[in-house]
CSV table of C-alpha atoms in Angstrom, one decimal:
chain,number,residue,atom,x,y,z
A,9,MET,CA,154.0,49.2,9.4
A,10,ARG,CA,156.9,51.6,8.6
A,11,ILE,CA,156.3,55.2,7.7
A,12,LEU,CA,158.7,58.0,7.0
A,13,HIS,CA,157.4,61.6,7.7
A,14,VAL,CA,159.3,64.4,5.9
A,15,MET,CA,158.8,68.0,7.1
A,16,ALA,CA,160.8,71.1,6.3
A,17,GLY,CA,158.8,73.7,8.2
A,18,SER,CA,159.8,76.4,10.6
A,19,SER,CA,160.6,76.1,14.3
A,20,GLY,CA,157.0,76.8,15.3
A,21,GLY,CA,153.6,76.7,13.7
A,22,GLY,CA,150.3,74.7,13.5
A,23,ALA,CA,151.5,72.3,10.7
A,24,GLU,CA,154.7,71.7,12.6
A,25,THR,CA,152.9,70.9,15.8
A,26,ALA,CA,150.4,68.6,14.0
A,27,TYR,CA,153.4,66.8,12.4
A,28,ALA,CA,155.3,66.2,15.6
A,29,GLU,CA,152.1,65.0,17.4
A,30,LEU,CA,151.1,62.6,14.7
A,31,VAL,CA,154.6,61.1,14.3
A,32,ALA,CA,154.9,60.6,18.1
A,33,ALA,CA,151.4,59.2,18.4
A,34,GLN,CA,151.9,56.7,15.6
A,35,ARG,CA,155.2,55.5,17.2
A,36,LEU,CA,153.5,55.1,20.6
A,37,ALA,CA,150.6,53.2,18.9
A,38,GLY,CA,153.1,50.6,17.5
A,39,VAL,CA,153.8,52.1,14.0
A,40,GLU,CA,157.4,52.3,13.1
A,41,ALA,CA,157.3,56.0,12.4
A,42,TYR,CA,160.4,57.9,11.4
A,43,ALA,CA,161.0,61.6,11.0
A,44,ALA,CA,163.2,63.6,8.7
A,45,CYS,CA,163.1,67.4,9.4
A,46,ARG,CA,165.0,70.5,10.2
A,47,PRO,CA,166.6,70.9,13.7
A,48,SER,CA,164.0,72.1,16.2
A,49,ASN,CA,162.9,71.9,19.8
A,50,ARG,CA,159.9,69.8,18.8
A,51,ASN,CA,162.3,67.0,17.8
A,52,ASP,CA,163.0,66.3,21.4
A,53,ALA,CA,159.3,65.4,22.0
A,54,MET,CA,159.4,62.9,19.1
A,55,ARG,CA,162.6,61.4,20.4
A,56,ASP,CA,161.0,61.0,23.8
A,57,ALA,CA,158.3,59.0,22.1
A,58,GLY,CA,160.9,56.7,20.5
A,59,VAL,CA,160.9,58.3,17.1
A,60,PRO,CA,164.2,58.1,15.2
A,61,VAL,CA,164.8,61.7,14.0
A,62,THR,CA,167.1,62.6,11.1
A,63,GLU,CA,167.9,66.3,11.0
A,64,LEU,CA,168.6,67.8,7.5
A,65,PRO,CA,169.0,71.4,6.3
A,66,PHE,CA,166.1,71.5,3.7
A,67,GLY,CA,167.8,74.5,2.3
A,68,GLY,CA,167.5,76.4,-0.9
A,69,LEU,CA,169.0,76.0,-4.4
A,70,PHE,CA,172.5,75.2,-3.1
A,71,ASP,CA,171.5,72.6,-0.6
A,72,PHE,CA,173.1,69.5,-2.1
A,73,LYS,CA,172.8,67.4,1.1
A,74,THR,CA,169.1,66.9,1.8
A,75,THR,CA,167.9,65.0,-1.3
A,76,PRO,CA,170.8,62.4,-1.3
A,77,ALA,CA,170.4,62.0,2.5
A,78,LEU,CA,166.7,61.3,2.1
A,79,LYS,CA,167.4,58.8,-0.6
A,80,LYS,CA,169.9,57.0,1.7
A,81,LEU,CA,167.4,57.1,4.6
A,82,ILE,CA,164.7,55.6,2.4
A,83,ASN,CA,166.9,52.8,1.2
A,84,ASP,CA,168.0,52.1,4.8
A,85,ILE,CA,164.6,52.0,6.5
A,86,LYS,CA,162.5,50.7,3.5
A,87,PRO,CA,159.2,52.4,4.5
A,88,ASP,CA,155.8,51.2,3.5
A,89,ALA,CA,154.9,54.8,2.7
A,90,ILE,CA,156.5,58.3,2.8
A,91,ILE,CA,154.4,61.3,4.0
A,92,SER,CA,155.7,64.7,3.1
A,93,TRP,CA,154.5,67.9,4.8
A,94,MET,CA,154.4,71.2,2.9
A,95,ASN,CA,156.1,72.4,-0.3
A,96,ARG,CA,159.8,72.4,0.6
A,97,ALA,CA,159.7,68.8,1.8
A,98,ALA,CA,158.0,67.8,-1.5
A,99,ALA,CA,160.6,69.7,-3.5
A,100,LYS,CA,163.4,67.8,-1.9
A,101,MET,CA,162.0,64.3,-2.4
A,102,PRO,CA,164.2,61.9,-4.4
A,103,LYS,CA,163.0,60.4,-7.7
A,104,ASN,CA,162.0,56.8,-8.3
A,105,LEU,CA,160.7,56.1,-4.8
A,106,PRO,CA,160.3,52.5,-3.8
A,107,CYS,CA,157.0,53.0,-2.0
A,108,PRO,CA,153.9,55.2,-2.2
A,109,TRP,CA,154.3,58.9,-1.6
A,110,ILE,CA,151.5,60.6,0.3
A,111,ALA,CA,151.5,64.4,0.4
A,112,ARG,CA,149.8,65.9,3.5
A,113,LEU,CA,148.3,69.3,2.6
A,114,GLY,CA,147.1,71.8,5.2
A,115,GLY,CA,146.5,74.7,2.7
A,116,TYR,CA,145.9,75.6,-0.9
A,117,TYR,CA,149.5,74.8,-2.0
A,118,ASP,CA,150.9,75.1,-5.5
A,119,LEU,CA,150.5,71.7,-6.9
A,120,LYS,CA,153.5,72.0,-9.2
A,121,TYR,CA,155.5,70.6,-6.3
A,122,TYR,CA,153.6,67.3,-6.4
A,123,PRO,CA,153.6,65.8,-9.9
A,124,ARG,CA,154.9,62.4,-8.6
A,125,VAL,CA,152.6,62.1,-5.6
A,126,ASP,CA,150.5,58.9,-5.4
A,127,HIS,CA,147.9,60.2,-2.9
A,128,PHE,CA,147.0,63.4,-1.0
A,129,VAL,CA,145.7,63.8,2.5
A,130,VAL,CA,144.0,67.0,3.3
A,131,ASN,CA,143.2,68.1,6.9
A,132,ALA,CA,140.1,70.2,5.9
A,133,PRO,CA,137.2,69.4,3.5
A,134,ASP,CA,137.5,72.7,1.6
A,135,ILE,CA,141.1,71.9,0.6
A,136,GLY,CA,139.8,68.7,-1.0
A,137,ARG,CA,137.1,70.7,-2.8
A,138,TRP,CA,139.8,73.1,-4.1
A,139,MET,CA,142.0,70.2,-5.3
A,140,ARG,CA,139.2,68.6,-7.2
A,141,GLU,CA,138.7,72.0,-9.0
A,142,GLN,CA,142.5,71.7,-9.9
A,143,SER,CA,141.6,68.4,-11.7
A,144,VAL,CA,143.0,66.1,-9.0
A,145,ALA,CA,140.9,62.9,-9.1
A,146,ASP,CA,138.7,62.3,-6.1
A,147,ASN,CA,140.1,58.8,-5.5
A,148,ARG,CA,143.5,60.4,-4.9
A,149,ILE,CA,142.3,62.6,-2.0
A,150,THR,CA,141.6,61.5,1.6
A,151,PHE,CA,140.3,63.8,4.3
A,152,ILE,CA,142.0,63.1,7.7
A,153,PRO,CA,141.7,65.9,10.3
A,154,ASN,CA,144.3,66.8,12.9
A,155,PHE,CA,143.9,65.9,16.6
A,156,ALA,CA,145.2,67.6,19.8
A,157,GLU,CA,147.4,65.7,22.2
A,158,VAL,CA,146.2,67.1,25.6
A,159,PRO,CA,148.9,66.6,28.2
A,160,GLN,CA,148.0,65.4,31.7
A,161,ASN,CA,148.3,67.6,34.9
A,162,VAL,CA,148.8,70.9,33.1
A,163,GLN,CA,149.9,73.7,35.3
A,164,PRO,CA,148.1,76.9,34.5
A,165,ALA,CA,150.2,79.9,33.5
A,166,PRO,CA,150.3,82.9,35.8
A,167,ARG,CA,147.5,85.3,35.0
A,168,PRO,CA,146.1,88.7,35.9
A,169,ASN,CA,143.0,89.2,38.0
A,170,LYS,CA,141.0,90.1,35.0
A,171,PHE,CA,139.1,88.2,32.3
A,172,VAL,CA,141.6,86.8,29.9
A,173,PHE,CA,141.1,86.1,26.2
A,174,LEU,CA,143.8,84.0,24.4
A,175,SER,CA,144.7,83.9,20.8
A,176,LEU,CA,147.3,81.3,19.5
A,177,ALA,CA,148.3,82.5,16.0
A,178,ARG,CA,151.2,83.3,13.8
A,179,LEU,CA,151.4,87.1,13.4
A,180,HIS,CA,150.5,87.1,9.7
A,181,GLU,CA,147.9,89.0,7.8
A,182,ASN,CA,145.9,85.8,7.3
A,183,LYS,CA,145.3,85.6,11.0
A,184,ALA,CA,143.6,89.0,11.1
A,185,ILE,CA,145.1,89.9,14.5
A,186,ASP,CA,144.7,93.6,13.4
A,187,THR,CA,140.9,93.0,13.3
A,188,LEU,CA,141.1,91.4,16.7
A,189,ILE,CA,142.9,94.3,18.2
A,190,THR,CA,140.4,96.8,16.7
A,191,ALA,CA,137.6,94.7,18.2
A,192,PHE,CA,139.3,94.4,21.6
A,193,ALA,CA,139.5,98.1,22.0
A,194,LYS,CA,135.7,97.9,22.5
A,195,VAL,CA,136.0,95.2,25.2
A,196,PRO,CA,136.6,96.9,28.5
A,197,ASP,CA,138.3,95.5,31.6
A,198,ALA,CA,139.8,92.4,30.0
A,199,VAL,CA,143.2,91.2,28.9
A,200,LEU,CA,144.2,89.8,25.5
A,201,TRP,CA,147.1,87.3,25.3
A,202,ILE,CA,148.5,86.9,21.8
A,203,ALA,CA,150.8,83.9,21.7
A,204,GLY,CA,152.7,83.7,18.4
A,205,ASP,CA,155.2,85.5,16.4
A,206,GLY,CA,155.6,86.6,12.8
A,207,PRO,CA,156.2,89.5,10.3
A,208,GLU,CA,153.2,91.6,11.6
A,209,ARG,CA,154.4,91.8,15.2
A,210,ALA,CA,155.8,95.4,15.2
A,211,LYS,CA,152.8,96.8,13.3
A,212,LEU,CA,150.3,95.1,15.6
A,213,GLU,CA,152.1,96.3,18.7
A,214,GLN,CA,152.0,99.8,17.3
A,215,GLN,CA,148.3,99.4,16.6
A,216,ALA,CA,147.6,98.4,20.2
A,217,SER,CA,149.5,101.4,21.4
A,218,ASP,CA,147.7,103.8,19.0
A,219,LEU,CA,144.3,102.5,20.3
A,220,GLY,CA,145.4,103.0,23.9
A,221,ILE,CA,145.1,99.4,24.9
A,222,LYS,CA,148.8,98.5,25.0
A,223,ASP,CA,148.6,97.7,28.7
A,224,ARG,CA,145.8,95.2,28.1
A,225,VAL,CA,147.2,93.4,25.0
A,226,GLU,CA,150.1,91.2,25.8
A,227,PHE,CA,152.3,89.8,23.0
A,228,LEU,CA,153.8,86.6,24.4
A,229,GLY,CA,155.8,85.5,21.4
A,230,TRP,CA,156.0,81.9,20.3
A,231,ARG,CA,155.2,79.7,23.2
A,232,GLU,CA,155.7,76.0,23.8
A,233,ASP,CA,153.4,76.0,26.8
A,234,ARG,CA,150.1,76.5,24.9
A,235,TRP,CA,148.3,74.0,27.2
A,236,SER,CA,149.3,76.1,30.2
A,237,LEU,CA,148.0,79.2,28.5
A,238,LEU,CA,144.8,77.4,27.6
A,239,ALA,CA,144.3,76.2,31.1
A,240,SER,CA,144.7,79.8,32.4
A,241,CYS,CA,142.5,81.8,30.0
A,242,ASP,CA,138.8,82.3,30.3
A,243,ALA,CA,137.9,82.2,26.6
A,244,PHE,CA,139.7,81.6,23.3
A,245,VAL,CA,139.5,83.7,20.1
A,246,LEU,CA,140.5,82.8,16.5
A,247,SER,CA,140.1,85.9,14.3
A,248,SER,CA,141.5,84.5,11.0
A,249,ARG,CA,140.4,85.9,7.6
A,250,HIS,CA,141.9,82.8,5.9
A,251,GLU,CA,142.1,79.5,7.8
A,252,PRO,CA,141.8,76.2,5.9
A,253,PHE,CA,141.6,74.2,9.1
A,254,GLY,CA,142.8,76.0,12.3
A,255,ASN,CA,144.5,73.8,14.9
A,256,SER,CA,144.0,76.3,17.6
A,257,PHE,CA,140.2,76.2,17.7
A,258,MET,CA,140.3,72.4,18.0
A,259,GLN,CA,142.9,72.7,20.9
A,260,ALA,CA,140.6,75.2,22.6
A,261,TRP,CA,137.7,72.8,22.4
A,262,ALA,CA,139.9,70.0,23.7
A,263,ALA,CA,140.9,72.2,26.6
A,264,GLY,CA,137.3,72.9,27.5
A,265,LYS,CA,137.4,76.6,26.7
A,266,PRO,CA,134.5,78.7,25.2
A,267,LEU,CA,135.4,79.7,21.6
A,268,VAL,CA,134.9,82.9,19.6
A,269,THR,CA,135.9,82.6,16.0
A,270,THR,CA,135.4,84.0,12.5
A,271,ALA,CA,133.6,82.1,9.7
A,272,SER,CA,136.8,81.2,7.9
A,273,GLN,CA,136.9,77.9,6.0
A,274,GLY,CA,138.0,75.5,8.7
A,275,PRO,CA,136.1,76.7,11.7
A,276,SER,CA,132.9,77.4,9.9
A,277,TYR,CA,132.8,73.7,8.9
A,278,TYR,CA,132.7,72.6,12.5
A,279,VAL,CA,131.3,75.5,14.6
A,280,GLN,CA,127.6,75.8,15.1
A,281,ASP,CA,127.0,79.4,16.1
A,282,GLY,CA,125.6,79.8,19.6
A,283,ARG,CA,126.0,76.1,20.4
A,284,ASN,CA,129.7,75.1,20.5
A,285,GLY,CA,131.1,78.5,19.7
A,286,LEU,CA,130.3,82.1,18.6
A,287,LEU,CA,130.8,82.5,14.9
A,288,THR,CA,131.3,86.1,13.5
A,289,PRO,CA,131.8,87.4,9.9
A,290,ILE,CA,135.4,87.7,8.7
A,291,ASP,CA,137.0,91.1,9.2
A,292,ASP,CA,133.9,92.5,11.1
A,293,SER,CA,135.5,94.1,14.2
A,294,ASP,CA,132.1,95.3,15.5
A,295,ALA,CA,130.6,91.8,15.4
A,296,LEU,CA,133.8,90.3,16.9
A,297,ALA,CA,133.7,92.9,19.7
A,298,ALA,CA,130.1,92.1,20.4
A,299,ALA,CA,130.8,88.3,20.6
A,300,LEU,CA,133.8,88.9,22.9
A,301,ASN,CA,131.7,91.1,25.2
A,302,ARG,CA,128.9,88.5,25.1
A,303,VAL,CA,131.0,85.6,26.2
A,304,MET,CA,132.8,87.7,28.8
A,305,ASN,CA,129.6,88.8,30.4
A,306,ASP,CA,127.6,85.6,30.4
A,307,ALA,CA,129.0,82.8,32.6
A,308,ASP,CA,126.2,80.4,31.6
A,309,LEU,CA,127.0,80.9,27.9
A,310,ARG,CA,130.7,80.2,28.6
A,311,ARG,CA,129.9,77.0,30.4
A,312,SER,CA,127.5,75.7,27.6
A,313,LEU,CA,129.9,76.6,24.8
A,314,ALA,CA,132.8,74.8,26.6
A,315,VAL,CA,130.8,71.7,27.2
A,316,ALA,CA,129.5,71.5,23.6
A,317,GLY,CA,132.9,72.3,22.3
A,318,GLN,CA,134.5,69.4,24.1
A,319,GLN,CA,131.7,67.1,22.8
A,320,ALA,CA,132.3,68.3,19.3
A,321,TYR,CA,136.1,67.7,19.7
A,322,SER,CA,135.5,64.1,20.9
A,323,GLN,CA,133.2,63.4,18.0
A,324,ALA,CA,135.3,65.0,15.2
A,325,PHE,CA,138.9,64.7,16.4
A,326,ASP,CA,139.3,61.4,18.3
A,327,LYS,CA,142.9,60.5,18.2
A,328,GLU,CA,142.5,56.8,18.0
A,329,ALA,CA,140.1,57.1,15.1
A,330,ILE,CA,142.4,59.4,13.2
A,331,LEU,CA,145.4,57.1,13.8
A,332,GLY,CA,143.2,54.3,12.4
A,333,GLN,CA,142.4,56.3,9.3
A,334,TRP,CA,146.1,56.9,8.6
A,335,LYS,CA,146.9,53.2,9.1
A,336,ASP,CA,144.1,52.1,6.8
A,337,LEU,CA,145.2,54.5,4.1
A,338,VAL,CA,148.8,53.3,4.2
A,339,GLU,CA,147.6,49.7,4.1
A,340,SER,CA,145.5,50.4,1.0
A,341,LEU,CA,148.4,52.0,-0.8
A,342,LYS,CA,151.2,49.6,0.1
A,343,LYS,CA,153.0,48.1,-2.8
A,344,PRO,CA,153.1,44.3,-2.7
A,345,ALA,CA,156.5,42.8,-1.8
A,346,HIS,CA,158.4,41.2,-4.6
């Protein structure tokens, strides 16, 4: 089986991480997976897994290189299917493709970019619901979640001698880091690590300073060592006000960390409040503060949430099962050879 994945995302982010992990895992599982994407540090990990990577600009209106290069790549490798990730990759796809085109959607994207798509893969059930409301036929939508590739022998990152909460998130209003910082001001004697970058960073740093907790809120920037951070922290928090899926909560479960999250679309589908995580209303800083204090002050609760979270991860996000779902889908869509 030969699959070409096309991604035009940024240098860091949840979709970009899921893309690189899936392509590498497929290649290691015996699928001839190929990648076409922008230059990025994550490309080295795909190459290490044996993935042939073609780097293209995926630029704006005056990018006259990407689409012809994709057309040549497709003609050269003759894939059984092409999987595009996000809008810009879809916009650069050549016309008259010789194989099925699968669009993988991780959000509520503008469907004007996908008129020629044969099939859609969504990583969260609510995205599928939304697409059906946009008149996409149910038999053109398949739900396949992400998985987390947990490395072996992770070295924990250096940490302070205090309780450490970790958030892995792009610093964007959808992630509600402002609500998290407001809540954290009511959580004494703890440290909050915020690993991520984005347009809200300066405003969030000022908010932490204004609340007098600048010394306890550490903005770490975008980090490639998320598993080291997860190994070091005591609990994980996802504060999103809008989260179709949420890779980071799944990664926290995989790492065996107790989870505090808001009831956004993705996490609320999987998290059972009080069993495998603490679920709080969106944008309720008081409820979030109470959940953070509760998990910090109750070691038995932390242990039970962590164990149940790992069990939930194993049941819902098993890598081999997910790779099998992708393989079965491509097999079902393959065009017969002439």
